[in-house]
mmCIF file of C-alpha atoms in Angstrom:
data_model
loop_
_atom_site.group_PDB
_atom_site.id
_atom_site.type_symbol
_atom_site.label_atom_id
_atom_site.label_comp_id
_atom_site.label_asym_id
_atom_site.label_seq_id
_atom_site.Cartn_x
_atom_site.Cartn_y
_atom_site.Cartn_z
ATOM 1 C CA UNK K 87 47.062 203.673 268.381
ATOM 2 C CA UNK K 88 44.323 202.866 265.881
ATOM 3 C CA UNK K 89 44.911 203.063 262.134
ATOM 4 C CA UNK K 90 42.516 206.016 261.922
ATOM 5 C CA UNK K 91 44.605 207.724 264.587
ATOM 6 C CA UNK K 92 47.325 208.332 262.008
ATOM 7 C CA UNK K 93 44.840 210.416 260.033
ATOM 8 C CA UNK K 94 43.886 212.236 263.241
ATOM 9 C CA UNK K 95 47.549 213.074 263.826
ATOM 10 C CA UNK K 96 47.888 214.462 260.289
ATOM 11 C CA UNK K 97 44.658 216.499 260.561
ATOM 12 C CA UNK K 98 45.707 217.923 263.922
ATOM 13 C CA UNK K 99 49.177 218.753 262.613
ATOM 14 C CA UNK K 100 47.665 220.490 259.560
ATOM 15 C CA UNK K 101 45.460 222.578 261.826
ATOM 16 C CA UNK K 102 48.495 223.625 263.884
ATOM 17 C CA UNK K 103 50.454 224.460 260.725
ATOM 18 C CA UNK K 104 47.602 226.694 259.479
ATOM 19 C CA UNK K 105 47.281 228.485 262.802
ATOM 20 C CA UNK K 106 50.842 228.621 264.121
ATOM 21 C CA UNK K 107 53.179 227.503 261.327
ATOM 22 C CA UNK K 108 55.352 224.452 260.828
ATOM 23 C CA UNK K 109 58.094 225.766 263.111
ATOM 24 C CA UNK K 110 55.596 225.769 266.009
ATOM 25 C CA UNK K 111 54.381 222.247 265.313
ATOM 26 C CA UNK K 112 55.273 219.852 268.139
ATOM 27 C CA UNK K 113 54.550 216.222 268.895
ATOM 28 C CA UNK K 114 53.604 217.222 272.443
ATOM 29 C CA UNK K 115 50.987 219.672 271.208
ATOM 30 C CA UNK K 116 49.503 217.044 268.885
ATOM 31 C CA UNK K 117 49.459 214.451 271.668
ATOM 32 C CA UNK K 118 47.763 216.865 274.076
ATOM 33 C CA UNK K 119 45.145 217.838 271.489
ATOM 34 C CA UNK K 120 44.365 214.177 270.754
ATOM 35 C CA UNK K 121 44.554 213.033 274.392
ATOM 36 C CA UNK K 122 47.353 210.524 273.758
ATOM 37 C CA UNK K 123 51.019 210.301 274.673
ATOM 38 C CA UNK K 124 53.883 211.667 272.574
ATOM 39 C CA UNK K 125 54.994 208.089 272.058
ATOM 40 C CA UNK K 126 51.674 207.324 270.378
ATOM 41 C CA UNK K 127 52.296 210.136 267.897
ATOM 42 C CA UNK K 128 55.905 209.009 267.357
ATOM 43 C CA UNK K 129 54.619 205.528 266.529
ATOM 44 C CA UNK K 130 53.614 206.849 263.098
ATOM 45 C CA UNK K 131 56.092 209.660 262.655
ATOM 46 C CA UNK K 132 59.562 209.332 264.090
ATOM 47 C CA UNK K 133 60.629 212.770 262.850
ATOM 48 C CA UNK K 134 58.882 216.081 262.418
ATOM 49 C CA UNK K 135 59.932 216.189 258.750
ATOM 50 C CA UNK K 136 58.135 212.897 258.071
ATOM 51 C CA UNK K 137 55.000 214.299 259.696
ATOM 52 C CA UNK K 138 55.377 217.526 257.719
ATOM 53 C CA UNK K 139 55.600 215.586 254.463
ATOM 54 C CA UNK K 140 52.556 213.497 255.399
ATOM 55 C CA UNK K 141 50.673 216.744 256.055
ATOM 56 C CA UNK K 142 51.714 218.082 252.662
ATOM 57 C CA UNK K 143 50.630 214.837 250.978
ATOM 58 C CA UNK K 144 47.209 215.195 252.601
ATOM 59 C CA UNK K 145 46.979 218.856 251.541
ATOM 60 C CA UNK K 146 47.964 217.947 247.980
ATOM 61 C CA UNK K 147 45.345 215.199 247.762
ATOM 62 C CA UNK K 148 42.659 217.422 249.269
ATOM 63 C CA UNK K 149 43.373 220.578 247.272
ATOM 64 C CA UNK K 150 44.219 218.696 244.100
ATOM 65 C CA UNK K 151 40.919 216.845 244.249
ATOM 66 C CA UNK K 152 38.941 220.011 244.920
ATOM 67 C CA UNK K 153 40.639 221.948 242.129
ATOM 68 C CA UNK K 154 40.288 219.133 239.602
ATOM 69 C CA UNK K 155 36.606 218.707 240.499
ATOM 70 C CA UNK K 156 36.014 222.415 239.917
ATOM 71 C CA UNK K 157 37.858 222.487 236.588
ATOM 72 C CA UNK K 158 35.885 219.483 235.332
ATOM 73 C CA UNK K 159 32.455 220.936 236.209
ATOM 74 C CA UNK K 160 30.117 221.431 233.256
ATOM 75 C CA UNK K 161 29.530 225.128 233.990
ATOM 76 C CA UNK K 162 30.875 228.427 232.668
ATOM 77 C CA UNK K 163 34.288 229.636 233.751
ATOM 78 C CA UNK K 164 32.856 232.444 235.905
ATOM 79 C CA UNK K 165 30.873 229.868 237.912
ATOM 80 C CA UNK K 166 33.985 227.684 238.202
ATOM 81 C CA UNK K 167 35.875 230.664 239.537
ATOM 82 C CA UNK K 168 33.176 231.232 242.157
ATOM 83 C CA UNK K 169 33.524 227.588 243.191
ATOM 84 C CA UNK K 170 37.279 228.065 243.362
ATOM 85 C CA UNK K 171 36.793 231.096 245.624
ATOM 86 C CA UNK K 172 34.732 228.985 248.035
ATOM 87 C CA UNK K 173 37.923 227.169 249.028
ATOM 88 C CA UNK K 174 39.387 230.479 250.179
ATOM 89 C CA UNK K 175 36.071 231.584 251.685
ATOM 90 C CA UNK K 176 36.102 228.521 253.943
ATOM 91 C CA UNK K 177 39.531 229.532 255.241
ATOM 92 C CA UNK K 178 38.272 233.063 255.826
ATOM 93 C CA UNK K 179 35.166 231.776 257.634
ATOM 94 C CA UNK K 180 37.333 229.613 259.875
ATOM 95 C CA UNK K 181 39.663 232.583 260.442
ATOM 96 C CA UNK K 182 42.619 230.477 259.406
ATOM 97 C CA UNK K 183 45.439 231.297 257.082
ATOM 98 C CA UNK K 184 45.824 229.401 253.872
ATOM 99 C CA UNK K 185 48.120 226.450 254.626
ATOM 100 C CA UNK K 186 50.217 227.335 251.579
ATOM 101 C CA UNK K 187 50.696 230.887 252.873
ATOM 102 C CA UNK K 188 51.650 229.559 256.299
ATOM 103 C CA UNK K 189 54.258 227.279 254.720
ATOM 104 C CA UNK K 190 55.563 229.941 252.328
ATOM 105 C CA UNK K 191 56.119 232.272 255.280
ATOM 106 C CA UNK K 192 58.605 229.711 256.609
ATOM 107 C CA UNK K 193 59.788 228.362 253.266
ATOM 108 C CA UNK K 194 63.491 229.048 253.812
ATOM 109 C CA UNK K 195 63.355 227.207 257.152
ATOM 110 C CA UNK K 196 61.668 224.080 255.796
ATOM 111 C CA UNK K 197 63.584 220.861 255.115
ATOM 112 C CA UNK K 198 64.364 220.390 251.402
ATOM 113 C CA UNK K 199 61.905 217.506 251.055
ATOM 114 C CA UNK K 200 59.098 219.753 252.294
ATOM 115 C CA UNK K 201 60.153 222.601 250.013
ATOM 116 C CA UNK K 202 59.584 220.308 247.043
ATOM 117 C CA UNK K 203 56.148 219.383 248.357
ATOM 118 C CA UNK K 204 55.231 223.058 248.833
ATOM 119 C CA UNK K 205 56.252 223.738 245.222
ATOM 120 C CA UNK K 206 53.855 220.977 244.113
ATOM 121 C CA UNK K 207 51.017 222.545 246.119
ATOM 122 C CA UNK K 208 51.669 225.971 244.641
ATOM 123 C CA UNK K 209 51.832 224.486 241.153
ATOM 124 C CA UNK K 210 48.535 222.618 241.386
ATOM 125 C CA UNK K 211 46.779 225.707 242.729
ATOM 126 C CA UNK K 212 48.237 227.948 240.025
ATOM 127 C CA UNK K 213 47.727 225.497 237.160
ATOM 128 C CA UNK K 214 44.046 224.984 237.892
ATOM 129 C CA UNK K 215 43.368 228.713 238.276
ATOM 130 C CA UNK K 216 45.147 229.233 234.958
ATOM 131 C CA UNK K 217 42.925 226.610 233.285
ATOM 132 C CA UNK K 218 39.756 228.346 234.458
ATOM 133 C CA UNK K 219 40.990 231.745 233.320
ATOM 134 C CA UNK K 220 42.087 230.431 229.930
ATOM 135 C CA UNK K 221 38.723 228.734 229.421
ATOM 136 C CA UNK K 222 36.938 231.978 230.322
ATOM 137 C CA UNK K 223 39.105 233.980 227.950
ATOM 138 C CA UNK K 224 38.586 231.525 225.072
ATOM 139 C CA UNK K 225 34.806 231.615 225.627
ATOM 140 C CA UNK K 226 34.655 235.421 225.837
ATOM 141 C CA UNK K 227 33.573 235.343 229.474
ATOM 142 C CA UNK K 228 36.788 236.898 230.803
ATOM 143 C CA UNK K 229 38.779 239.720 229.282
ATOM 144 C CA UNK K 230 42.352 240.424 230.302
ATOM 145 C CA UNK K 231 45.530 241.478 228.556
ATOM 146 C CA UNK K 232 48.078 239.388 230.457
ATOM 147 C CA UNK K 233 48.726 235.721 229.931
ATOM 148 C CA UNK K 234 46.441 233.385 231.872
ATOM 149 C CA UNK K 235 49.526 232.320 233.829
ATOM 150 C CA UNK K 236 50.262 235.868 234.993
ATOM 151 C CA UNK K 237 46.606 236.658 235.704
ATOM 152 C CA UNK K 238 46.269 233.444 237.735
ATOM 153 C CA UNK K 239 49.246 234.418 239.864
ATOM 154 C CA UNK K 240 47.801 237.901 240.413
ATOM 155 C CA UNK K 241 44.405 236.545 241.466
ATOM 156 C CA UNK K 242 45.827 233.879 243.776
ATOM 157 C CA UNK K 243 48.054 236.470 245.447
ATOM 158 C CA UNK K 244 45.074 238.776 245.891
ATOM 159 C CA UNK K 245 42.902 235.986 247.311
ATOM 160 C CA UNK K 246 45.521 234.923 249.835
ATOM 161 C CA UNK K 247 45.867 238.502 251.001
ATOM 162 C CA UNK K 248 42.089 238.827 251.141
ATOM 163 C CA UNK K 249 41.846 235.809 253.461
ATOM 164 C CA UNK K 250 44.283 237.476 255.861
ATOM 165 C CA UNK K 251 42.815 240.983 255.622
ATOM 166 C CA UNK K 252 39.279 239.653 256.017
ATOM 167 C CA UNK K 253 40.125 238.893 259.636
ATOM 168 C CA UNK K 254 40.020 242.658 260.157
ATOM 169 C CA UNK K 255 37.788 243.966 257.374
ATOM 170 C CA UNK K 256 35.497 240.975 256.820
ATOM 171 C CA UNK K 257 35.386 241.840 253.106
ATOM 172 C CA UNK K 258 36.253 238.600 251.325
ATOM 173 C CA UNK K 259 32.995 238.597 249.365
ATOM 174 C CA UNK K 260 33.657 242.153 248.147
ATOM 175 C CA UNK K 261 37.139 241.193 246.967
ATOM 176 C CA UNK K 262 36.020 238.023 245.180
ATOM 177 C CA UNK K 263 33.101 239.850 243.526
ATOM 178 C CA UNK K 264 35.473 242.601 242.365
ATOM 179 C CA UNK K 265 37.781 240.022 240.792
ATOM 180 C CA UNK K 266 34.937 238.522 238.760
ATOM 181 C CA UNK K 267 33.632 241.964 237.776
ATOM 182 C CA UNK K 268 37.077 243.075 236.619
ATOM 183 C CA UNK K 269 37.577 239.899 234.579
ATOM 184 C CA UNK K 270 34.211 240.292 232.868
ATOM 185 C CA UNK K 271 34.753 243.889 231.794
ATOM 186 C CA UNK K 272 35.428 243.937 228.094
ATOM 187 C CA UNK K 273 38.315 246.029 226.884
ATOM 188 C CA UNK K 274 35.893 248.361 225.088
#
């Protein structure tokens, strides 16, 4: 198995987690998808938990990088929020659930080491949304009564639901536009 094959295993496992959940992840399914034997997959990951943690590490690096890039852009907070929404839009376009939602649905069944990793993913997502909202509020771009922390949680929850509901209603753009419109309404 080539060194790059380890990355292929992680990418394939992440795809399965998004579509079917961690509990339905199997070494056999990964091997079949990649056209290798189960033993080849086990070469890198002896246990499913180790593979799950490697998947979460990859998700953290990917999402963390995307979120940090967005927060550091030299644009207004409303434009940053639109960039942030593109992450969710991609999931909607691919008709996949958010990997965090897929993992939260099975949270109580996950090994403890993976629960800690999921908490880190949730935290990085929430923290960066909060930063954008706070910046928008401080610059009089966004207007809301709640704390940025509470508003971030509300928006993230709404977006994750929108990704799922868009499979039926195909209305993700309407939802994301409504969020921006509501944030930009002054309290007057």
